[in-house]
Short mmCIF file of C-alpha atoms in Angstrom, two decimals:
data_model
loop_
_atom_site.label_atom_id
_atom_site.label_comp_id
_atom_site.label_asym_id
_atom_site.label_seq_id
_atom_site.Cartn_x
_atom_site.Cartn_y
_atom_site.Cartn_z
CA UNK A 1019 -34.22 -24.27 9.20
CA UNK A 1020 -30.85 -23.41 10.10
CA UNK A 1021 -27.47 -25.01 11.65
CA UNK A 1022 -28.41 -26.92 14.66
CA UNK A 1023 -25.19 -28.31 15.92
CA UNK A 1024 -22.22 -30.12 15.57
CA UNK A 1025 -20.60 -33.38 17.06
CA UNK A 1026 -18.66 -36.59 16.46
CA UNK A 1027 -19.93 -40.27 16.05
CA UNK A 1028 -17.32 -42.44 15.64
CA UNK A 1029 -14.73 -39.87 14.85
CA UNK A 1030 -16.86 -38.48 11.66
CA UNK A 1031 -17.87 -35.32 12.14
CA UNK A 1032 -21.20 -34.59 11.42
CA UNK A 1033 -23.79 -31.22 10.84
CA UNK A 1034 -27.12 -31.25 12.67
CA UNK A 1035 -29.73 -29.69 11.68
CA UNK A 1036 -33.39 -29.33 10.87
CA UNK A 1037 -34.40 -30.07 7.08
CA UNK A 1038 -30.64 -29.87 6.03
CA UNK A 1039 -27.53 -31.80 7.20
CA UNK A 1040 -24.33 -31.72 6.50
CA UNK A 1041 -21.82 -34.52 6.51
CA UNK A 1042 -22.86 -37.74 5.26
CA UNK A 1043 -25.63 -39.75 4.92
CA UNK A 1044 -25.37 -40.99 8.29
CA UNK A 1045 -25.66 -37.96 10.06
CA UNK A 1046 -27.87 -37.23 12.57
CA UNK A 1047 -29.62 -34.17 13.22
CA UNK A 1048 -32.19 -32.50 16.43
CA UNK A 1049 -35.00 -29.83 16.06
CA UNK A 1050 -35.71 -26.46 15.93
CA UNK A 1051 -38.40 -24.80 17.82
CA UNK A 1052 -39.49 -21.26 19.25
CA UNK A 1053 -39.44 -20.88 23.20
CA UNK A 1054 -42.75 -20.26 25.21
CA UNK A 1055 -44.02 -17.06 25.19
CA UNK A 1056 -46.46 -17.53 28.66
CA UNK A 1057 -47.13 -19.68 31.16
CA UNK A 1058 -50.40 -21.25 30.32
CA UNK A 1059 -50.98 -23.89 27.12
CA UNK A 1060 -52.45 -22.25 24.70
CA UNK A 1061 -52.65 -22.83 20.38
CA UNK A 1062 -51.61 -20.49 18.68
CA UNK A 1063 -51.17 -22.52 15.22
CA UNK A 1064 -53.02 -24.24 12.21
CA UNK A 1065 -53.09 -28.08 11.00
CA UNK A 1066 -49.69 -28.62 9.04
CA UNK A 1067 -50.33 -29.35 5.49
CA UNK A 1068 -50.36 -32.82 4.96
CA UNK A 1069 -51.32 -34.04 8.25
CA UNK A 1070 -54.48 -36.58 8.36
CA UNK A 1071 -57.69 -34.64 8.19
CA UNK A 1072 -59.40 -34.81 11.47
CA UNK A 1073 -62.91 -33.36 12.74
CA UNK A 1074 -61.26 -31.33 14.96
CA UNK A 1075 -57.99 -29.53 13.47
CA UNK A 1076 -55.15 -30.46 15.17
CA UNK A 1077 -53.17 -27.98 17.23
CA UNK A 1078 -49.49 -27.75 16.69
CA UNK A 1079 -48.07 -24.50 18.27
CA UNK A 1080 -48.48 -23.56 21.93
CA UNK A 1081 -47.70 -20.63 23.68
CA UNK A 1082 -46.31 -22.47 26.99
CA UNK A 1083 -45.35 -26.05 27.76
CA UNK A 1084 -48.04 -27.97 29.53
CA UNK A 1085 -48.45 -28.19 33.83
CA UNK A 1086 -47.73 -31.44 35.12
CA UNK A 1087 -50.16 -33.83 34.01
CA UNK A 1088 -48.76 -37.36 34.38
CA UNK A 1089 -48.89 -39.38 37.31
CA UNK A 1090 -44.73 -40.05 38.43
CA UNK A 1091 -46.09 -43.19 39.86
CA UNK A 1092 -47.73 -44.88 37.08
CA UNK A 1093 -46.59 -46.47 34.06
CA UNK A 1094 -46.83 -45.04 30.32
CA UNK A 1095 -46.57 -46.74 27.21
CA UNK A 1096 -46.65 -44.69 23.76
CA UNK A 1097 -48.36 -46.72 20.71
CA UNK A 1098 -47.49 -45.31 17.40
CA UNK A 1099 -49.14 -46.75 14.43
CA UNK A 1100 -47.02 -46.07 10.94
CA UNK A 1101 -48.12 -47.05 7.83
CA UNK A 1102 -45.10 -50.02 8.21
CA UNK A 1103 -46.74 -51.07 11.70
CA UNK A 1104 -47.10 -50.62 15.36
CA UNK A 1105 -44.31 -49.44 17.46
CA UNK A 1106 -44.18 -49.54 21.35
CA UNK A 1107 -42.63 -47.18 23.40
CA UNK A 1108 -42.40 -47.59 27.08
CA UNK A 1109 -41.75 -44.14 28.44
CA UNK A 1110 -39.62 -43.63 32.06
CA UNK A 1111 -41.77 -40.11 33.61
CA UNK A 1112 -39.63 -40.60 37.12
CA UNK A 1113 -36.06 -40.33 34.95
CA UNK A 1114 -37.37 -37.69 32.86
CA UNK A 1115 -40.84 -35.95 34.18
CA UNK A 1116 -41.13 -32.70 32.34
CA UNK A 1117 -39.81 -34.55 28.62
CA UNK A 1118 -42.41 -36.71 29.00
CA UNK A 1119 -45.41 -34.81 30.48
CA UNK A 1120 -44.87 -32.67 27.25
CA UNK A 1121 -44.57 -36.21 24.75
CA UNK A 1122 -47.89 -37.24 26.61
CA UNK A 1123 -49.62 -34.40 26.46
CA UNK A 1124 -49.29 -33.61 22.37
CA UNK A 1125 -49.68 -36.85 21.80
CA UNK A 1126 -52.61 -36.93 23.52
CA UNK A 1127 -53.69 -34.07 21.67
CA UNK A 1128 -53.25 -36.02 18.40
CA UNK A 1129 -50.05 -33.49 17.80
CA UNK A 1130 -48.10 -36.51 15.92
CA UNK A 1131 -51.25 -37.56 13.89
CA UNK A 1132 -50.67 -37.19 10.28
CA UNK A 1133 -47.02 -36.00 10.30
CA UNK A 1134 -44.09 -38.87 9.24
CA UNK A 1135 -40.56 -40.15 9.74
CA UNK A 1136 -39.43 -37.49 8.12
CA UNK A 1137 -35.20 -38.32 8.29
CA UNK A 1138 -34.40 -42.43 8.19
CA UNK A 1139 -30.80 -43.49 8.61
CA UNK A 1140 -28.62 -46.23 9.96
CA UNK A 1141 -28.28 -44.57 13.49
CA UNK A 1142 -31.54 -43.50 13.80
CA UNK A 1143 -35.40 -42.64 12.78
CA UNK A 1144 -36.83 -38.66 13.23
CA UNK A 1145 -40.01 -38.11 13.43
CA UNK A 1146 -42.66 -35.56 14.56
CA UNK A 1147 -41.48 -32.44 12.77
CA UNK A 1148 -44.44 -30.21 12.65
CA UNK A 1149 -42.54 -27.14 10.88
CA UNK A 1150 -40.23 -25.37 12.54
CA UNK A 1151 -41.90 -23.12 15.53
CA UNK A 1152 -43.69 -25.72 16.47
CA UNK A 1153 -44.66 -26.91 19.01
CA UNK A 1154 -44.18 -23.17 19.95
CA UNK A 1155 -41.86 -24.15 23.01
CA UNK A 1156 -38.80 -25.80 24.48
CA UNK A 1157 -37.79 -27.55 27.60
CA UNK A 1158 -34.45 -28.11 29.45
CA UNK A 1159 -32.30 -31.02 28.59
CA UNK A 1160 -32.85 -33.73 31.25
CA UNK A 1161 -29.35 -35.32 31.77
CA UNK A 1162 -30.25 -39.06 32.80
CA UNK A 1163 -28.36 -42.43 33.24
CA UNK A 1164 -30.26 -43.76 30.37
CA UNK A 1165 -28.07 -44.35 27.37
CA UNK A 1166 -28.52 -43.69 23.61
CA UNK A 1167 -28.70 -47.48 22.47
CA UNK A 1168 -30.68 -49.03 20.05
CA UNK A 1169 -34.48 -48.80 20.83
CA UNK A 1170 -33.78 -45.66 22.88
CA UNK A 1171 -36.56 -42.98 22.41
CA UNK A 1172 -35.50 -39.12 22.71
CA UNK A 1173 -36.60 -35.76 22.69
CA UNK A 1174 -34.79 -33.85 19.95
CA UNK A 1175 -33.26 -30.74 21.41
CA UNK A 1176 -33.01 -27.01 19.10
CA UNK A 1177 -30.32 -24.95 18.46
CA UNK A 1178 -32.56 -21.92 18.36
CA UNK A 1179 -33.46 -19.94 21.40
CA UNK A 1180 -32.91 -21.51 24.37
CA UNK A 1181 -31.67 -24.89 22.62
CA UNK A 1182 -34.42 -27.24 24.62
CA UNK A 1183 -36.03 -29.81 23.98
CA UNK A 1184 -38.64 -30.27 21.05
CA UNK A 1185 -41.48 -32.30 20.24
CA UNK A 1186 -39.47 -34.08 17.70
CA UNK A 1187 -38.22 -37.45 18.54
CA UNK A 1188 -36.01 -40.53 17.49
CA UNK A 1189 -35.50 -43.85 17.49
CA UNK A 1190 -31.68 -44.96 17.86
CA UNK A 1191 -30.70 -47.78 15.72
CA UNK A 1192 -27.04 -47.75 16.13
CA UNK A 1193 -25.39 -46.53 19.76
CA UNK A 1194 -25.14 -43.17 19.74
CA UNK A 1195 -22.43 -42.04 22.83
CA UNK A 1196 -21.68 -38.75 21.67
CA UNK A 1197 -25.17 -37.51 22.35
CA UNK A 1198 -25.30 -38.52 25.90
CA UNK A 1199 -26.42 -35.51 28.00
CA UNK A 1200 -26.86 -33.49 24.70
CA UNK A 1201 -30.62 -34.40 24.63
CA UNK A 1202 -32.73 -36.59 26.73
CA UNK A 1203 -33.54 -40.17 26.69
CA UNK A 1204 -37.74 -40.30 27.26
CA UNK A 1205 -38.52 -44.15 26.80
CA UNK A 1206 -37.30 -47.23 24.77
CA UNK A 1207 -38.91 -49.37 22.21
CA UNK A 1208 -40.34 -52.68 24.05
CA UNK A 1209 -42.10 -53.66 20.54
CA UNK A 1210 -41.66 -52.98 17.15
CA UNK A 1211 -37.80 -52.35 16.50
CA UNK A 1212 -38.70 -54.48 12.94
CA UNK A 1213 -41.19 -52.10 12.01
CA UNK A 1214 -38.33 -49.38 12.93
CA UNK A 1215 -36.10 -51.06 10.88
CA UNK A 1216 -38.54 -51.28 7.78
CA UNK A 1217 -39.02 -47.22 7.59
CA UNK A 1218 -37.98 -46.00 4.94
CA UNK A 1219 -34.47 -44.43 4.59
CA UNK A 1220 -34.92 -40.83 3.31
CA UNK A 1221 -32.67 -37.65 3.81
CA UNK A 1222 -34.90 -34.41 2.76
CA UNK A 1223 -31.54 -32.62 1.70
CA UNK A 1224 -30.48 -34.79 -1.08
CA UNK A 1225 -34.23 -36.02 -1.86
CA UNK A 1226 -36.60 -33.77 -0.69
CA UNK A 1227 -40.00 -34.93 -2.43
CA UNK A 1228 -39.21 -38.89 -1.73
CA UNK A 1229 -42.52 -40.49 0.67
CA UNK A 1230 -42.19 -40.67 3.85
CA UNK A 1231 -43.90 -43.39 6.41
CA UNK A 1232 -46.18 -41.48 7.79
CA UNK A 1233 -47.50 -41.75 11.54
CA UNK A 1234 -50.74 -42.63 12.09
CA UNK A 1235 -51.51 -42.20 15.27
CA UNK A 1236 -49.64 -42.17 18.60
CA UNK A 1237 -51.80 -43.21 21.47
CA UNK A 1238 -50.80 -42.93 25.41
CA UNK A 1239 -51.63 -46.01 27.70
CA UNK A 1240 -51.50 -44.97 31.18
CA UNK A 1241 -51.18 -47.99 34.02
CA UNK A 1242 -51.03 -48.49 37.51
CA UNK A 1243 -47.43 -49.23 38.68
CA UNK A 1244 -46.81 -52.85 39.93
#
């Protein structure tokens, strides 16, 4: 749960990290996670605390990031049901293949189920944060040509280990420049940026037992291109 980074928005200078920040309320903040330890998908973890109860417990550490699994020439649309609504993510696999293979294929694998937007402010929404070794391994930033605007959907990136990309994610709210080729753009909201903006603002550091929304589910549509 240390220092993740640091970086400017709008000339303020603001401390990123996991489940502390520095800076003001406004600042924003990426993930930690530990880097794979082999080459083949495998859980290593228990259900975090909290999350919905499920038949099956729900894996949240891996020991690799997943093969390729998604289709580069098909369509993919995330649904993520909150406790405020539905959000609708349609996510770009030919921009950035291996960012989203790995968003599919935990959320697939119910990985998101249970947890919440755990950090609400005006530039953004974090979600997805499963403790900090999970999901048990990074990837490399994708630079794209997709920008951090409102209703942009990323891929947190750590400033442990190898500093790659997480299975946390956000929602951008206000434009967010500085972060361009910092982390990597994955999709955009297409529905729902009302239910975004009705999540509740929290910051963990200054009130760390306030409710979160939680996420209900997030559910993968996979479609034929054209």
């Amino acid at each position: 749960m240390g220092v993740i980074a640091f970086f400017t928005v709008f000339g303020t200078c603001m401390g990123v990290r996991q489940g502390r920040t520095t800076g003001t309320s406004d600042d924003f903040f990426v993930a930690t996670a530990t880097p794979a330890a082999s080459a083949t998908p495998s859980a290593t973890g228990t259900p975090e605390p909290g999350a919905t109860p499920t038949a099956t417990p729900v894996q949240r550490r891996y020991a690799a990031a997943p093969p390729m699994q998604i289709d580069l020439e098909k369509q993919y649309f995330a649904t993520i049901a909150t406790e405020k609504g539905t959000i609708r993510v349609q996510l770009f696999p030919k921009e950035a293949p291996d960012a989203v293979n790995s968003f599919v294929f935990l959320a697939r694998n119910k990985y998101y189920d249970g947890l919440t937007f755990q950090r609400v402010g005006p530039y953004f929404a974090q979600g997805g944060d499963a403790g900090s070794q999970a999901p048990g391994y990074t990837l490399p930033v994708q630079v794209t040509s997709l920008k951090h605007e409102p209703g942009a959907f990323v891929l947190a990136r750590s400033n442990s280990g190898d500093g790659g990309l997480t299975a946390q994610f956000y929602i951008v709210r206000q434009p967010l420049p500085n972060q361009e080729g910092r982390d990597t753009v994955i999709g955009k909201v297409v529905e729902g940026m009302e239910v975004v903006d009705r999540l509740s603002p929290r910051d963990p550091d200054r009130t760390p037992n306030a409710p979160a929304d939680r996420i209900i589910s997030v559910t993968i549509d996979e479609r034929s291109a054209g």
